[in-house]
Coordinates of C-alpha atoms and ligand atoms in Angstrom, one line a residue:
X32 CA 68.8 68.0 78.0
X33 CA 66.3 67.6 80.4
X34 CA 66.7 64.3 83.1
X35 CA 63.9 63.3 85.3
X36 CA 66.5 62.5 87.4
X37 CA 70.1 62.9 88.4
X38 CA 72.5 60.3 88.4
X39 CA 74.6 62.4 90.7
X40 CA 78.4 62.6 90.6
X41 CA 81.2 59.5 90.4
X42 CA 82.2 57.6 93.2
X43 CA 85.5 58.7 93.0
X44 CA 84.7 62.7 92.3
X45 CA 87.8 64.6 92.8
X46 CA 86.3 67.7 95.6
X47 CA 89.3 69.7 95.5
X48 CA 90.4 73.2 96.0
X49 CA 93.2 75.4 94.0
X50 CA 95.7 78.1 94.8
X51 CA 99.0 79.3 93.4
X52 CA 102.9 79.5 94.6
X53 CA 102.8 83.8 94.2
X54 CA 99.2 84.1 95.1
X55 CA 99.7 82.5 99.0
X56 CA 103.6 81.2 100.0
X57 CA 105.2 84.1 100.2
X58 CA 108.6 83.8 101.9
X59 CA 109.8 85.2 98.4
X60 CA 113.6 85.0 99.0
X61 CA 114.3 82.1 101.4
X62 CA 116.1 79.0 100.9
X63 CA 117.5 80.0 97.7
X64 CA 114.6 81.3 95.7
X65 CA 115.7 83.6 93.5
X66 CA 113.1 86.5 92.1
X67 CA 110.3 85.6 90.0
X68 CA 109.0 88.2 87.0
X69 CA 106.2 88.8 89.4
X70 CA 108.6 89.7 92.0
X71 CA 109.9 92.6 90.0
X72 CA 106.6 93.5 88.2
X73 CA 104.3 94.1 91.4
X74 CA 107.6 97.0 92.1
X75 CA 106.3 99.0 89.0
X76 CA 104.5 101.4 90.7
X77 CA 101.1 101.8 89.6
X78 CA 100.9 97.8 88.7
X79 CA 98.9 96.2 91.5
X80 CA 96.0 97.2 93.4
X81 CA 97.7 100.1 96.2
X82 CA 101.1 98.2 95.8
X83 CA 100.0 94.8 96.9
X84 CA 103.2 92.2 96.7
X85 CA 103.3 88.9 97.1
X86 CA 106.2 88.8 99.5
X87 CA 104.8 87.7 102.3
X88 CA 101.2 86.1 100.5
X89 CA 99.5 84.4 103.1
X90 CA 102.7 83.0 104.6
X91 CA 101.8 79.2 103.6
X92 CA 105.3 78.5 103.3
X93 CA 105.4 78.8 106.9
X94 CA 102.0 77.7 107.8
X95 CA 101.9 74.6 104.9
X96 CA 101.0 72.1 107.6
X97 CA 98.3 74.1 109.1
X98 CA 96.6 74.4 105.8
X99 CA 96.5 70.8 104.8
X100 CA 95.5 70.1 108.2
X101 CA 92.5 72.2 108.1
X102 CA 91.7 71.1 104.4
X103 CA 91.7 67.2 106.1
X104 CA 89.2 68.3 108.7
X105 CA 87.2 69.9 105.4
X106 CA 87.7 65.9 103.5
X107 CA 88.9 67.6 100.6
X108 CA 89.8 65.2 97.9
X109 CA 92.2 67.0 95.9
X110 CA 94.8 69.7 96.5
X111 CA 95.8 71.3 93.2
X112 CA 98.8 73.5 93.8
X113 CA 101.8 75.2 91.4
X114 CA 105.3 74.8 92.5
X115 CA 107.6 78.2 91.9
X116 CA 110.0 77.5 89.4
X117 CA 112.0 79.8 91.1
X118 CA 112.9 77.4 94.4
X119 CA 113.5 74.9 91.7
X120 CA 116.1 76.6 89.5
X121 CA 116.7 79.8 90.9
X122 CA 118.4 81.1 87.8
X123 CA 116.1 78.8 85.2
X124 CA 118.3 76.5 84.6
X125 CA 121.5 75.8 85.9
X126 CA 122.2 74.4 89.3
X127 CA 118.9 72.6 91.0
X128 CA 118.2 74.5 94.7
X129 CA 117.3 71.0 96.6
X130 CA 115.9 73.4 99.6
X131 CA 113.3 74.1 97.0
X132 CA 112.9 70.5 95.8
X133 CA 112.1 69.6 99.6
X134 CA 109.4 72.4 100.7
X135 CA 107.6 70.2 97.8
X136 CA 108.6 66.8 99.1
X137 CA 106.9 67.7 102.5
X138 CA 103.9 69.1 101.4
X139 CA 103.1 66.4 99.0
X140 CA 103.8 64.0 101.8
X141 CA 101.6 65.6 103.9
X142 CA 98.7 66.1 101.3
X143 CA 99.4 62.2 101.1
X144 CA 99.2 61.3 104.9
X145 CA 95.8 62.8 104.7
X146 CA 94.7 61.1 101.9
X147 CA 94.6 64.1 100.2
X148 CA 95.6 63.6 95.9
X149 CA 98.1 66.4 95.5
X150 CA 97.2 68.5 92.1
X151 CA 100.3 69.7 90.8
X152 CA 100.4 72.8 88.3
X153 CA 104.2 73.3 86.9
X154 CA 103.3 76.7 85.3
X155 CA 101.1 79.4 87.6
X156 CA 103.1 82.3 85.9
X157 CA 105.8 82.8 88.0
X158 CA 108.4 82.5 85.4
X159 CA 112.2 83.1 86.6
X160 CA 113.6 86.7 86.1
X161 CA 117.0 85.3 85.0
X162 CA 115.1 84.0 82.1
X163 CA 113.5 86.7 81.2
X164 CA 117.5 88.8 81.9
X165 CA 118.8 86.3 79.7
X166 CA 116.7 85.8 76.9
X167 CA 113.5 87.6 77.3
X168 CA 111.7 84.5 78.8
X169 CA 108.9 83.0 76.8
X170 CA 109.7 85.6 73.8
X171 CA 112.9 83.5 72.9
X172 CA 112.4 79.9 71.7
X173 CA 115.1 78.9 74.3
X174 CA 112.4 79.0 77.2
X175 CA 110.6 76.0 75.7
X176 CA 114.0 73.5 76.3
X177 CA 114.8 75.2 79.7
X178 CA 110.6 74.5 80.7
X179 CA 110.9 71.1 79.8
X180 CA 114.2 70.8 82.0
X181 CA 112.7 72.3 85.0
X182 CA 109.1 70.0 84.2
X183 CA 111.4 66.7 84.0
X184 CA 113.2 67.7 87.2
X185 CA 109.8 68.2 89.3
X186 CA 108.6 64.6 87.6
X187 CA 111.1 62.8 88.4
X188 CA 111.3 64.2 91.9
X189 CA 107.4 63.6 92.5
X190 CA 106.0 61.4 89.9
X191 CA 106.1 58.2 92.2
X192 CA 103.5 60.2 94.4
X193 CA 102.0 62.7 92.3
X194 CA 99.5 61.1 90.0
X195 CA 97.7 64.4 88.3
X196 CA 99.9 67.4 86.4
X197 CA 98.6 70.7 84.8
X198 CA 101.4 71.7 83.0
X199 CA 100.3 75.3 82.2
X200 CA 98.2 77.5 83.9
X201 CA 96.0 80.2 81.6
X202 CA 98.3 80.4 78.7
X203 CA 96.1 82.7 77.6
X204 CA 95.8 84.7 80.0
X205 CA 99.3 85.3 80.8
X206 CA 100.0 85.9 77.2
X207 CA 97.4 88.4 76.9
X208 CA 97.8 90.3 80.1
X209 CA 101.5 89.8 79.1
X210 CA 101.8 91.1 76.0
X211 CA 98.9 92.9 74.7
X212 CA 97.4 94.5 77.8
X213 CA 100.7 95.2 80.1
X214 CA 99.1 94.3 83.2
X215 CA 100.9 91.3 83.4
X216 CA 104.9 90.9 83.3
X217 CA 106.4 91.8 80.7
X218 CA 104.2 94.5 80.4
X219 CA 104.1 94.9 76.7
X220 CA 100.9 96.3 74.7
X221 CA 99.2 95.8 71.8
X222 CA 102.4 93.8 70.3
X223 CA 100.0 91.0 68.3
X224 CA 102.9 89.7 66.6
X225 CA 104.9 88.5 69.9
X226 CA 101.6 87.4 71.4
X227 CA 100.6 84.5 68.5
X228 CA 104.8 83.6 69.0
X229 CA 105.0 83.5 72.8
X230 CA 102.0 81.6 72.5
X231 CA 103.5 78.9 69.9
X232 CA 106.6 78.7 72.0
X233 CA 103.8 78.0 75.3
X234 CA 102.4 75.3 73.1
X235 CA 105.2 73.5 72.7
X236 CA 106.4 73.9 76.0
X237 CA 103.1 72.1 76.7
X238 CA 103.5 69.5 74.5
X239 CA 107.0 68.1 74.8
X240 CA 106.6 68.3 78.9
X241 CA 103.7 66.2 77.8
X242 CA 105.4 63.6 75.7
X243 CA 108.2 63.8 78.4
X244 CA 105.5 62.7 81.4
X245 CA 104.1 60.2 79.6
X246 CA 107.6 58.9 78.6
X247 CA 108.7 58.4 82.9
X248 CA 104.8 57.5 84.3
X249 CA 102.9 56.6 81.3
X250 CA 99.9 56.3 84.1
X251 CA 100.2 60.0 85.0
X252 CA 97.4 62.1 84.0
X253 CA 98.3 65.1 82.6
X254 CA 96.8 68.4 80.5
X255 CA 96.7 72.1 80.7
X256 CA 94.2 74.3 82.4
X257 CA 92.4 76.8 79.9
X258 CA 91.0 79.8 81.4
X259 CA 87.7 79.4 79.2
X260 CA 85.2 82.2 78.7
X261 CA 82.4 81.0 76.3
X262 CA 80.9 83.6 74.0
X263 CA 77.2 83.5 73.1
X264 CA 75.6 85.9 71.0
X265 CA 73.9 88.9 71.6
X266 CA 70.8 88.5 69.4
X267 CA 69.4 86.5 67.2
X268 CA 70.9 88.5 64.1
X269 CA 73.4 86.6 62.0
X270 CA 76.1 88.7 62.0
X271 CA 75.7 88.4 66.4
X272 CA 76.3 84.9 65.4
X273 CA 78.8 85.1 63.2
X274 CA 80.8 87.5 65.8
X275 CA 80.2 85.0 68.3
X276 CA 81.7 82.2 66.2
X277 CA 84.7 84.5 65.6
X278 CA 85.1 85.5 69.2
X279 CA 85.1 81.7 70.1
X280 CA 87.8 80.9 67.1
X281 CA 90.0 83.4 68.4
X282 CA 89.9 83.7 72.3
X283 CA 88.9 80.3 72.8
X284 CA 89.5 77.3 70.0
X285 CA 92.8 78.8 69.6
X286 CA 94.0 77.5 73.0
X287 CA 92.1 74.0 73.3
X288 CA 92.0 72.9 69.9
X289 CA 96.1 73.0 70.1
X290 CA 96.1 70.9 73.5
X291 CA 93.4 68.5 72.3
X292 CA 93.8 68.1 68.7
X293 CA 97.1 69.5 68.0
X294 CA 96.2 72.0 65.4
X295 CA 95.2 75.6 65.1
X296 CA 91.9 76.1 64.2
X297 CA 91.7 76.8 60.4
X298 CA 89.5 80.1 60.4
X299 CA 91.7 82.1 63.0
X300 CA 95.1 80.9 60.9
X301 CA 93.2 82.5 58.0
X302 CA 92.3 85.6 60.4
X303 CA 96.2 86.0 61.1
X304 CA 97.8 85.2 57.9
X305 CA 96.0 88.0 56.6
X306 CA 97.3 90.5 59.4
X307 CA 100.6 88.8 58.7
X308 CA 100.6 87.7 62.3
X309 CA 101.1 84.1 61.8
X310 CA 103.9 83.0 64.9
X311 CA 107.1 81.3 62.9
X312 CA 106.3 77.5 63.0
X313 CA 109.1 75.4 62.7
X314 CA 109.3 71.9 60.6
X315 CA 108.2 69.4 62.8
X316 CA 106.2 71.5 65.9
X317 CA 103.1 70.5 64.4
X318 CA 103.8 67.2 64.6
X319 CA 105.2 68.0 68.0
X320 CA 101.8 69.2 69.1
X321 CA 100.0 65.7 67.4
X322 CA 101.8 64.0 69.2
X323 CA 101.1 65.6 72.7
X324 CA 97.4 65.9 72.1
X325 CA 97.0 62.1 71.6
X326 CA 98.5 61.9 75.0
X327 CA 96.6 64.7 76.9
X328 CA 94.3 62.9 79.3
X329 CA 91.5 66.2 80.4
X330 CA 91.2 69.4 79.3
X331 CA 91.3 71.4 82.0
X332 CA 89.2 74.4 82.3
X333 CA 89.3 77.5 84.9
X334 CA 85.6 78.3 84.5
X335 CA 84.2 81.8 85.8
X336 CA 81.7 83.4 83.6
X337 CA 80.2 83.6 79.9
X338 CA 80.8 86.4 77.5
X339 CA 78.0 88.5 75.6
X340 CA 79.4 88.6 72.0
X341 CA 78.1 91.9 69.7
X342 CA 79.2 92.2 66.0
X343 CA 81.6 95.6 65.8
X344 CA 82.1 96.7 62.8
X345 CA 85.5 97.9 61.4
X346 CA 85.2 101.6 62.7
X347 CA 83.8 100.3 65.7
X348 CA 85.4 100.3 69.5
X349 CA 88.9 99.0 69.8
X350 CA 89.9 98.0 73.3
X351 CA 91.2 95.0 75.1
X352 CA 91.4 96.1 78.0
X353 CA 88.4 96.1 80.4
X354 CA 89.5 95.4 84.1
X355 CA 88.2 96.7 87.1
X356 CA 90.7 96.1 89.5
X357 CA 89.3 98.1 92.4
X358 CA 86.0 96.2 93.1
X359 CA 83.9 99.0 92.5
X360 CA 80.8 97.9 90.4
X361 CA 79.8 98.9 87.0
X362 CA 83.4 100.0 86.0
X363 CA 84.3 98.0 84.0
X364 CA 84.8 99.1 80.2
X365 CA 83.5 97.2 76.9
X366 CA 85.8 95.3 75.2
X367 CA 85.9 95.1 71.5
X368 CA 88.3 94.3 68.5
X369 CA 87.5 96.3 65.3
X370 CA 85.7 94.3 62.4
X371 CA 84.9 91.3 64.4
X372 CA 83.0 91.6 67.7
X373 CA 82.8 93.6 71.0
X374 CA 81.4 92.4 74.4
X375 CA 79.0 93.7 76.3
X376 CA 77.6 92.8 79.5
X377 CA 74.9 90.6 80.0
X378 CA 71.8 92.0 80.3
X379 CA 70.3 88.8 82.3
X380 CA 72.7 87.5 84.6
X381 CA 74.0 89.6 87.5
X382 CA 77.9 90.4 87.9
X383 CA 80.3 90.3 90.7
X384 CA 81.4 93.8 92.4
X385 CA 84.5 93.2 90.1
X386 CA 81.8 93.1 87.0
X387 CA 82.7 89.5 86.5
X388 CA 79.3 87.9 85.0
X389 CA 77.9 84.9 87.2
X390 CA 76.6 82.1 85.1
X391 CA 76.3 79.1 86.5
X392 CA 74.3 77.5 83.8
X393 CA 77.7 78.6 81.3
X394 CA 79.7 75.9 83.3
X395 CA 77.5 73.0 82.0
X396 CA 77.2 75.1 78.8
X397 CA 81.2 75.2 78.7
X398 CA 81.5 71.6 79.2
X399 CA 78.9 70.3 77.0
X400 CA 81.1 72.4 74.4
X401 CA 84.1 70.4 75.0
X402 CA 82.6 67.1 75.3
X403 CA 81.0 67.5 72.0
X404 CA 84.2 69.0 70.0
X405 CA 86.7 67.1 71.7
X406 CA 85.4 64.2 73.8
X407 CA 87.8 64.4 76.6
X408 CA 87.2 64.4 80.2
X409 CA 87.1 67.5 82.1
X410 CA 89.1 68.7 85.3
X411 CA 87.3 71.8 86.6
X412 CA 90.0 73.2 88.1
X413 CA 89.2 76.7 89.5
X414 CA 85.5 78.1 89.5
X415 CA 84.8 80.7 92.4
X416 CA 83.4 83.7 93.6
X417 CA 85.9 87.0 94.9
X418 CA 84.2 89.0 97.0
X419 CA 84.0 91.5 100.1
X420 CA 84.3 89.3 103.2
X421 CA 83.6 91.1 106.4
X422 CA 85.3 89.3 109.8
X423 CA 82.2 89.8 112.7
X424 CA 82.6 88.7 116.1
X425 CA 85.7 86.0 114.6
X426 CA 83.3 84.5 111.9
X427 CA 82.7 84.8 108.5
X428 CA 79.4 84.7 107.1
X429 CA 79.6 84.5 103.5
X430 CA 76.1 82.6 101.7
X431 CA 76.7 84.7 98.7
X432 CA 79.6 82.4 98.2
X433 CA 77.8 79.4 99.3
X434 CA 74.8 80.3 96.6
X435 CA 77.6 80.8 93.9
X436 CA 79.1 77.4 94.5
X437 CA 75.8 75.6 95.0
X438 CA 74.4 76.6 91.8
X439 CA 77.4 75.9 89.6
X440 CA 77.6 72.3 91.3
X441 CA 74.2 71.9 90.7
X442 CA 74.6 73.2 87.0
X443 CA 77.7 70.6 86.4
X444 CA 75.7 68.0 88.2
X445 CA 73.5 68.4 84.9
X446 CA 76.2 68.3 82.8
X447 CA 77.4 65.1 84.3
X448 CA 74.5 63.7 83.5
X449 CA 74.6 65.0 80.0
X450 CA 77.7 62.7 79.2
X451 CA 80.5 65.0 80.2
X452 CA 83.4 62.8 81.9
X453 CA 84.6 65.3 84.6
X454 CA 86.8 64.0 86.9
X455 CA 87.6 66.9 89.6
X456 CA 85.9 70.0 91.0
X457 CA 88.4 72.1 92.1
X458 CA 87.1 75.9 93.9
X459 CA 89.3 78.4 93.4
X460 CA 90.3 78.9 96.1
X461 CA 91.3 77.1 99.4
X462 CA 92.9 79.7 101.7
X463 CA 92.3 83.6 100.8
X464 CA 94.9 85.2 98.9
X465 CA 96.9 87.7 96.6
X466 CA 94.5 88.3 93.9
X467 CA 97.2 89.4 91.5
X468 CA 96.0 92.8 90.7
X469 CA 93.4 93.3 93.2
X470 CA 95.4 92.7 95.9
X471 CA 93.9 91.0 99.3
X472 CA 90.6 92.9 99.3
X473 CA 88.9 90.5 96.8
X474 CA 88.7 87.2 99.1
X475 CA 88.1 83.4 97.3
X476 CA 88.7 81.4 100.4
X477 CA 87.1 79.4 102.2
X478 CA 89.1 80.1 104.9
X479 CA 89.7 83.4 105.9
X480 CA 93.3 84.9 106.3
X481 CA 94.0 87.9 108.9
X482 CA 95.7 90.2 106.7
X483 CA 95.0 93.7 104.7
X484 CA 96.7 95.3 101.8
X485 CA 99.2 96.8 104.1
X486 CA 102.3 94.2 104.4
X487 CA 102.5 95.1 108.0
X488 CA 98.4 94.2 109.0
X489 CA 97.5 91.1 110.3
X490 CA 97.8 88.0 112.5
X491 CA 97.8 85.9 109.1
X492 CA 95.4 83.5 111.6
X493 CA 93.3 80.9 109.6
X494 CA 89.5 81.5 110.1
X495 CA 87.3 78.2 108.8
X496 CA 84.1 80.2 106.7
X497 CA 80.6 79.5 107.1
X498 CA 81.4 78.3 103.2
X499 CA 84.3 75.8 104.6
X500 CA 81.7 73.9 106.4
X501 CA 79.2 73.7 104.1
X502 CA 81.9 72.6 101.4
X503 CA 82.4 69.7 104.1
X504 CA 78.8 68.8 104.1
X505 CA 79.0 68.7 100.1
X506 CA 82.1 66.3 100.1
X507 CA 80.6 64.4 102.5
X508 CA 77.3 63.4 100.5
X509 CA 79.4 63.5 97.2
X510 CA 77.1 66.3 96.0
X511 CA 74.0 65.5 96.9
X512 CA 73.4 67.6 99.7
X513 CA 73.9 71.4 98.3
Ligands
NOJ669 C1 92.6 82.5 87.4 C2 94.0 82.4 87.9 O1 94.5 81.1 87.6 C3 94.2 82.6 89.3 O2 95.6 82.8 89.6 C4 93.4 83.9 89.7 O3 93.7 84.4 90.9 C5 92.0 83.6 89.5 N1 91.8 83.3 88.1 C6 91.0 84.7 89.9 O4 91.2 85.8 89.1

């Protein structure tokens, strides 16, 4: 739609910033926090980008108070943060760890004395590895009571001050990386059966800690954050559009017609019941899933670029896996699934070093999508840039981040005015930190962290951006000055 004029952003706009427990706390085995799956997996040699670990992360553990204090300085609205199952129940389930309970306690407390609306994500993928020792974790319907345990415990503990819960974090891409791909604990491949199972056993985690939130602090808000890639087509030739229609079914509908409307969308069912990969449904999880979704308050979306969808035909490529993990440009491989669609890169956008397309004008694109199919509001709740940052005479310079921020805002300024209810903005991300696989190289921040790949580098001093104060500037004006 075209506006003569904007009408700008909400009074109460969420400006907010993101992280993870793995990707910055470190301190992976104090106070009674037993190993995560992650612990373990970044061990397998050959996992993570030159060995990378998040044992030490970016130390926030130790430096929590710092961080808040410079994200107060920066008026940030929102902190969105996971907790680590794993200082919560240290085996799972079992015994509660209070030390855990409390590192939470203090830095929701001190988000608060700042003013500062803690975010809270139960689920960044850091599942215990006594779960996965005594049942095989999210492969064994089990997981989904012993979730719900842990999610309860963490509501009850917080839900007087914390107002705004993701419950999962990128079930789908965990579950891919998980169990199709093998760069992501368990590190299973290709098995399509257990994928469409751990992801109905996901699902209903979702949805009874859903029911269960709403059930303690009906005034919570409270939905899961998709990682959401729109396709578009190729070309104008119908079987481009078809492919595109399929690629959206399958990588895309799958995951947010579940949370919103509680349902699987018909045409992929079809897909799978025809590969006899349909995940066993149990009487009454539909129902189950109803239920949640007329609860769900957003959807939340992890936005970072637009896929180019190509019709492949049956004796065409077949590959899922196209990562570049080393940051070196342009190799990155196509990915395709036989008989439906492959996706190449787009020809008129440019890409990050990591071949990561940048499309601002997708984000408005992406939320125009879910405003028209499910009419929820929106919590942006990661969009960023990972790049090279260079540290010259103790400053970062980055405006290539600055330009990639500016331009999505501006792009979901439009889409604001288009009708979308978004409620929160949230970059991804506040400090630097352990890109999962691509270790500490590929910087988010805006606020630079003195370390390397190597454990041993490093001061681990926090160095404010020139994007931290131009983020300032934007909170300040609500938007209006870019
Ligand atoms: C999404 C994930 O939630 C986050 O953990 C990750 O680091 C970013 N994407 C960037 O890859």
């Amino acid at each position: 739609m075209y506006f003569k004029e904007l009408k700008g952003f909400p009074k109460d706009f969420l400006w907010g910033s993101a992280s993870a427990a793995y990707q910055v706390e470190g301190a992976w085995n104090e106070d009674g926090k037993a190993p995560s799956v992650w612990d373990y997996f970044v061990r397998i040699p050959g996992k993570t980008f030159k060995a990378t670990t998040g044992d030490k992360a970016v130390d926030h553990y130790h430096h929590y108070q710092e961080d808040v204090r410079l994200m107060a300085e920066m008026g940030l609205k929102t902190y969105r943060f996971s907790i680590a199952w794993t200082r919560i129940y240290p085996q799972g389930n079992g015994e509660v760890n209070e030390a855990g309970l409390v590192f939470y306690d203090h830095l929701i407390d001190e988000c608060l004395s700042y003013g500062i609306v803690p975010m809270v994500t139960v689920y960044h993928w850091d599942l215990p590895q006594a779960l996965e020792d005594q049942y095989h974790g999210w492969e064994n319907r089990r997981i989904v009571d012993d979730f719900v345990n842990y999610a309860v415990t963490l509501f009850k503990r917080y839900g007087d001050r914390v107002k705004h819960w993701i419950i999962l974090n990128e079930q789908n891409v965990f579950t891919a990386h998980g169990w199709m791909l093998a760069s992501h604990p368990p590190g299973k491949s290709n098995d399509m059966k257990m994928f469409y199972q751990v992801n109905h056993h996901a699902f209903l985690a979702h949805a009874k800690a859903v029911l269960a939130l709403k059930e303690l602090y009906p005034d919570a808000k409270v939905g899961s954050s998709f990682a959401y890639t729109p396709g578009y087509a190729y070309s104008d030739k119908p079987e481009d559009a078809m492919a595109a229609l399929d690629y959206n079914d399958l990588q895309c509908f799958y995951w947010m017609d579940v949370y919103a409307y509680g349902r699987y969308p018909k045409a992929s069912m079809a897909y799978l019941e025809s590969l006899k990969l349909t995940p066993d449904i149990k009487a009454g999880d539909l129902d189950i899933f109803k239920q949640a979704a007329s609860k769900v308050d957003f959807m939340g979306i992890n936005y970072y670029q637009t896929a180019d969808v190509e019709y492949n035909p049956i004796d065409g490529i077949h590959n899922m896996n196209g990562e570049n993990n080393t940051g070196e440009k342009g190799t990155k491989p196509i990915t395709g699934v036989a008989g439906l669609y492959k996706n190449p890169q787009n020809k008129n956008l440019p890409a990050t070093d990591w071949d990561w397309t940048i499309d601002p004008m997708g984000l408005r694109y992406a939320c125009r999508i879910i405003t028209s199919r499910y009419d929820l509001p929106i919590i942006i709740s990661e969009n960023g840039l990972g790049a090279f940052d260079k540290l010259e005479n103790g400053q970062i310079h980055d405006p290539y981040r600055i330009s990639y921020l500016k331009s999505h805002i501006e792009e979901l300024k439009k889409a604001v005015d288009d009708g979308c209810e978004v409620l929160a903005y949230c970059t991804w991300s506040y400090t630097d930190l352990l890109s999962w696989l691509n270790g500490y190289q590929k910087r988010y921040g805006f606020v630079y962290i003195d370390r390397e790949e190597d454990e041993n580098s490093g001061t681990l001093k926090r160095i404010p951006k020139d994007s931290y104060y131009w983020y300032k500037q934007v909170i300040e004006t609500n938007g209006e000055e870019l």
